[in-house]
Amino acid sequence: MSDDGPVRVDSVHVAPERGAPMVPVDRVEARAGQGLVGDRYLGTRHRHVTVQSRTELDAAAGALGAPVGSGRTRRNITLDRGAVPTEPGSRIVVGGPDGVVLEVVRRAAPCRVMETAVGPGARRALHDRGGAVCRILTSGTIATGDPVTVTGPGTTRP
């Protein structure tokens, strides 16, 4: 994959309820202050959406010695490359300058579920590669192929 051009949304996944399998979708409605329509975390206080990167998943796969599929990690949005910011207050804008604004709340630490969802050793392989938990600041649609811009903490828009 070329590093030319913007980072893009590689895949989108939702799970309708806790413990349900992640379902790949082409696009999803993001509601400010609420979450992703059709996802188990819709309506939670701060855990509206999780974001990870294909680059980090590929590095985890190398450490694990087995592929790490985007939907198996239970994260909602996978970027096609690069690092996902994990510093609280960082912003991720999906879909151009008037797109959906996500604010990083915290690092998304891999939990014990990774051992069964991805495979033995996945929790360790995904350590520091699990992406970020974000809240949604502006509503809109997030779709595969959308451009993504990342900014530092405290900025309102790139």
Short mmCIF file of N, CA, C and O in Angstrom, two decimals, residues 85-142:
data_model
loop_
_atom_site.label_atom_id
_atom_site.label_comp_id
_atom_site.label_asym_id
_atom_site.label_seq_id
_atom_site.Cartn_x
_atom_site.Cartn_y
_atom_site.Cartn_z
N PRO A 85 -3.95 8.14 17.33
CA PRO A 85 -3.56 8.87 18.54
C PRO A 85 -4.27 8.29 19.75
O PRO A 85 -5.43 7.89 19.67
N THR A 86 -3.55 8.24 20.87
CA THR A 86 -4.15 7.71 22.10
C THR A 86 -4.14 8.75 23.23
O THR A 86 -4.64 8.47 24.30
N GLU A 87 -3.60 9.93 22.96
CA GLU A 87 -3.57 10.97 23.98
C GLU A 87 -4.95 11.61 24.09
O GLU A 87 -5.51 12.08 23.10
N PRO A 88 -5.54 11.61 25.30
CA PRO A 88 -6.85 12.23 25.47
C PRO A 88 -6.87 13.66 24.94
O PRO A 88 -5.93 14.42 25.13
N GLY A 89 -7.93 13.99 24.24
CA GLY A 89 -8.08 15.31 23.65
C GLY A 89 -7.69 15.38 22.20
O GLY A 89 -8.05 16.32 21.50
N SER A 90 -6.92 14.40 21.71
CA SER A 90 -6.58 14.37 20.28
C SER A 90 -7.87 14.22 19.49
O SER A 90 -8.85 13.66 19.98
N ARG A 91 -7.86 14.72 18.26
CA ARG A 91 -9.05 14.68 17.42
C ARG A 91 -8.78 13.87 16.16
O ARG A 91 -7.70 13.94 15.58
N ILE A 92 -9.78 13.14 15.74
CA ILE A 92 -9.77 12.39 14.49
C ILE A 92 -10.98 12.87 13.71
O ILE A 92 -12.11 12.76 14.20
N VAL A 93 -10.74 13.44 12.54
CA VAL A 93 -11.84 13.93 11.70
C VAL A 93 -12.00 12.98 10.53
O VAL A 93 -11.05 12.75 9.76
N VAL A 94 -13.19 12.42 10.38
CA VAL A 94 -13.47 11.45 9.33
C VAL A 94 -14.40 12.09 8.30
O VAL A 94 -15.47 12.58 8.65
N GLY A 95 -13.95 12.12 7.04
CA GLY A 95 -14.82 12.58 5.97
C GLY A 95 -14.58 13.99 5.50
O GLY A 95 -15.48 14.62 4.97
N GLY A 96 -13.41 14.52 5.68
CA GLY A 96 -13.12 15.87 5.18
C GLY A 96 -13.34 16.93 6.24
O GLY A 96 -13.69 16.62 7.38
N PRO A 97 -13.15 18.21 5.88
CA PRO A 97 -13.18 19.30 6.86
C PRO A 97 -14.50 19.45 7.60
O PRO A 97 -14.54 19.93 8.72
N ASP A 98 -15.60 19.05 6.98
CA ASP A 98 -16.90 19.13 7.65
C ASP A 98 -17.38 17.76 8.12
O ASP A 98 -18.57 17.54 8.31
N GLY A 99 -16.42 16.84 8.31
CA GLY A 99 -16.75 15.47 8.65
C GLY A 99 -17.07 15.26 10.12
O GLY A 99 -17.23 16.20 10.90
N VAL A 100 -17.14 14.01 10.50
CA VAL A 100 -17.42 13.60 11.86
C VAL A 100 -16.16 13.81 12.70
O VAL A 100 -15.09 13.32 12.34
N VAL A 101 -16.29 14.54 13.81
CA VAL A 101 -15.15 14.79 14.70
C VAL A 101 -15.23 13.84 15.88
O VAL A 101 -16.24 13.80 16.60
N LEU A 102 -14.15 13.08 16.07
CA LEU A 102 -14.01 12.17 17.20
C LEU A 102 -12.95 12.74 18.13
O LEU A 102 -11.93 13.24 17.67
N GLU A 103 -13.18 12.62 19.43
CA GLU A 103 -12.18 13.06 20.41
C GLU A 103 -11.72 11.85 21.21
O GLU A 103 -12.55 11.11 21.76
N VAL A 104 -10.41 11.66 21.26
CA VAL A 104 -9.85 10.54 22.00
C VAL A 104 -10.12 10.72 23.50
O VAL A 104 -9.85 11.78 24.07
N VAL A 105 -10.67 9.68 24.10
CA VAL A 105 -10.93 9.65 25.54
C VAL A 105 -9.79 8.93 26.25
O VAL A 105 -9.30 9.37 27.29
N ARG A 106 -9.37 7.80 25.66
CA ARG A 106 -8.30 6.99 26.27
C ARG A 106 -7.82 5.95 25.27
O ARG A 106 -8.44 5.70 24.25
N ARG A 107 -6.70 5.35 25.63
CA ARG A 107 -6.16 4.22 24.87
C ARG A 107 -7.13 3.04 25.00
O ARG A 107 -7.71 2.83 26.05
N ALA A 108 -7.31 2.29 23.93
CA ALA A 108 -8.15 1.09 23.96
C ALA A 108 -7.25 -0.11 24.26
O ALA A 108 -6.55 -0.60 23.37
N ALA A 109 -7.23 -0.51 25.49
CA ALA A 109 -6.38 -1.63 25.90
C ALA A 109 -7.04 -2.95 25.51
O ALA A 109 -8.25 -3.12 25.71
N PRO A 110 -6.28 -3.87 24.94
CA PRO A 110 -6.85 -5.16 24.60
C PRO A 110 -7.23 -5.92 25.87
O PRO A 110 -6.48 -5.94 26.85
N CYS A 111 -8.42 -6.52 25.87
CA CYS A 111 -8.90 -7.23 27.05
C CYS A 111 -8.76 -8.74 26.85
O CYS A 111 -8.32 -9.21 25.80
N ARG A 112 -9.16 -9.49 27.83
CA ARG A 112 -9.04 -10.95 27.79
C ARG A 112 -9.84 -11.58 26.65
O ARG A 112 -9.53 -12.67 26.19
N VAL A 113 -10.87 -10.88 26.17
CA VAL A 113 -11.68 -11.39 25.06
C VAL A 113 -10.81 -11.61 23.82
O VAL A 113 -11.10 -12.49 22.99
N MET A 114 -9.72 -10.85 23.69
CA MET A 114 -8.84 -10.99 22.52
C MET A 114 -8.25 -12.39 22.42
O MET A 114 -7.98 -12.88 21.33
N GLU A 115 -8.04 -13.03 23.55
CA GLU A 115 -7.46 -14.38 23.56
C GLU A 115 -8.36 -15.39 22.85
O GLU A 115 -7.88 -16.34 22.25
N THR A 116 -9.67 -15.18 22.92
CA THR A 116 -10.59 -16.08 22.24
C THR A 116 -11.01 -15.54 20.87
O THR A 116 -11.17 -16.30 19.92
N ALA A 117 -11.19 -14.22 20.76
CA ALA A 117 -11.64 -13.62 19.50
C ALA A 117 -10.57 -13.67 18.42
O ALA A 117 -10.86 -13.89 17.25
N VAL A 118 -9.30 -13.43 18.81
CA VAL A 118 -8.20 -13.39 17.85
C VAL A 118 -7.35 -14.65 17.95
O VAL A 118 -6.99 -15.25 16.95
N GLY A 119 -7.02 -15.06 19.17
CA GLY A 119 -6.21 -16.26 19.37
C GLY A 119 -5.28 -16.10 20.56
O GLY A 119 -5.03 -14.98 21.02
N PRO A 120 -4.76 -17.22 21.07
CA PRO A 120 -3.84 -17.16 22.21
C PRO A 120 -2.64 -16.27 21.91
O PRO A 120 -2.05 -16.35 20.84
N GLY A 121 -2.33 -15.39 22.84
CA GLY A 121 -1.23 -14.46 22.69
C GLY A 121 -1.64 -13.12 22.10
O GLY A 121 -0.84 -12.19 22.02
N ALA A 122 -2.89 -12.99 21.67
CA ALA A 122 -3.36 -11.76 21.01
C ALA A 122 -3.34 -10.56 21.96
O ALA A 122 -2.99 -9.46 21.53
N ARG A 123 -3.69 -10.78 23.19
CA ARG A 123 -3.72 -9.65 24.13
C ARG A 123 -2.34 -9.01 24.24
O ARG A 123 -2.19 -7.80 24.20
N ARG A 124 -1.32 -9.83 24.33
CA ARG A 124 0.06 -9.32 24.40
C ARG A 124 0.49 -8.69 23.07
O ARG A 124 1.10 -7.63 23.05
N ALA A 125 0.15 -9.34 21.97
CA ALA A 125 0.53 -8.82 20.64
C ALA A 125 -0.13 -7.47 20.36
O ALA A 125 0.44 -6.63 19.67
N LEU A 126 -1.32 -7.26 20.90
CA LEU A 126 -2.05 -6.01 20.67
C LEU A 126 -1.74 -4.94 21.71
O LEU A 126 -2.22 -3.81 21.59
N HIS A 127 -0.92 -5.28 22.70
CA HIS A 127 -0.56 -4.29 23.72
C HIS A 127 0.09 -3.08 23.04
O HIS A 127 0.98 -3.23 22.21
N ASP A 128 -0.38 -1.88 23.35
CA ASP A 128 0.06 -0.62 22.72
C ASP A 128 -0.28 -0.53 21.23
O ASP A 128 0.24 0.33 20.53
N ARG A 129 -1.11 -1.44 20.75
CA ARG A 129 -1.54 -1.41 19.34
C ARG A 129 -3.06 -1.50 19.23
O ARG A 129 -3.59 -1.77 18.17
N GLY A 130 -3.76 -1.31 20.34
CA GLY A 130 -5.21 -1.52 20.38
C GLY A 130 -6.04 -0.34 19.93
O GLY A 130 -7.26 -0.41 19.89
N GLY A 131 -5.40 0.79 19.61
CA GLY A 131 -6.15 1.95 19.13
C GLY A 131 -6.64 2.84 20.26
O GLY A 131 -6.02 2.92 21.32
N ALA A 132 -7.78 3.49 20.03
CA ALA A 132 -8.30 4.47 20.98
C ALA A 132 -9.82 4.38 21.11
O ALA A 132 -10.51 4.00 20.17
N VAL A 133 -10.28 4.74 22.29
CA VAL A 133 -11.70 4.90 22.57
C VAL A 133 -12.00 6.39 22.40
O VAL A 133 -11.28 7.23 22.95
N CYS A 134 -13.05 6.71 21.64
CA CYS A 134 -13.37 8.11 21.35
C CYS A 134 -14.83 8.42 21.64
O CYS A 134 -15.68 7.53 21.63
N ARG A 135 -15.08 9.70 21.85
CA ARG A 135 -16.46 10.19 21.89
C ARG A 135 -16.71 10.94 20.59
O ARG A 135 -15.78 11.49 20.00
N ILE A 136 -17.96 10.98 20.17
CA ILE A 136 -18.33 11.65 18.93
C ILE A 136 -18.77 13.07 19.25
O ILE A 136 -19.71 13.27 20.02
N LEU A 137 -18.08 14.04 18.65
CA LEU A 137 -18.39 15.45 18.90
C LEU A 137 -19.35 16.05 17.87
O LEU A 137 -20.10 16.97 18.20
N THR A 138 -19.31 15.56 16.62
CA THR A 138 -20.23 16.06 15.60
C THR A 138 -20.84 14.88 14.86
O THR A 138 -20.18 13.88 14.61
N SER A 139 -22.10 15.02 14.51
CA SER A 139 -22.83 13.95 13.83
C SER A 139 -22.50 13.91 12.34
O SER A 139 -22.05 14.90 11.76
N GLY A 140 -22.76 12.75 11.74
CA GLY A 140 -22.56 12.57 10.31
C GLY A 140 -22.47 11.10 9.98
O GLY A 140 -22.78 10.25 10.80
N THR A 141 -22.02 10.82 8.78
CA THR A 141 -21.87 9.44 8.33
C THR A 141 -20.40 9.11 8.20
O THR A 141 -19.61 9.92 7.71
N ILE A 142 -20.03 7.93 8.65
CA ILE A 142 -18.67 7.40 8.49
C ILE A 142 -18.78 6.24 7.53
O ILE A 142 -19.59 5.33 7.72
#
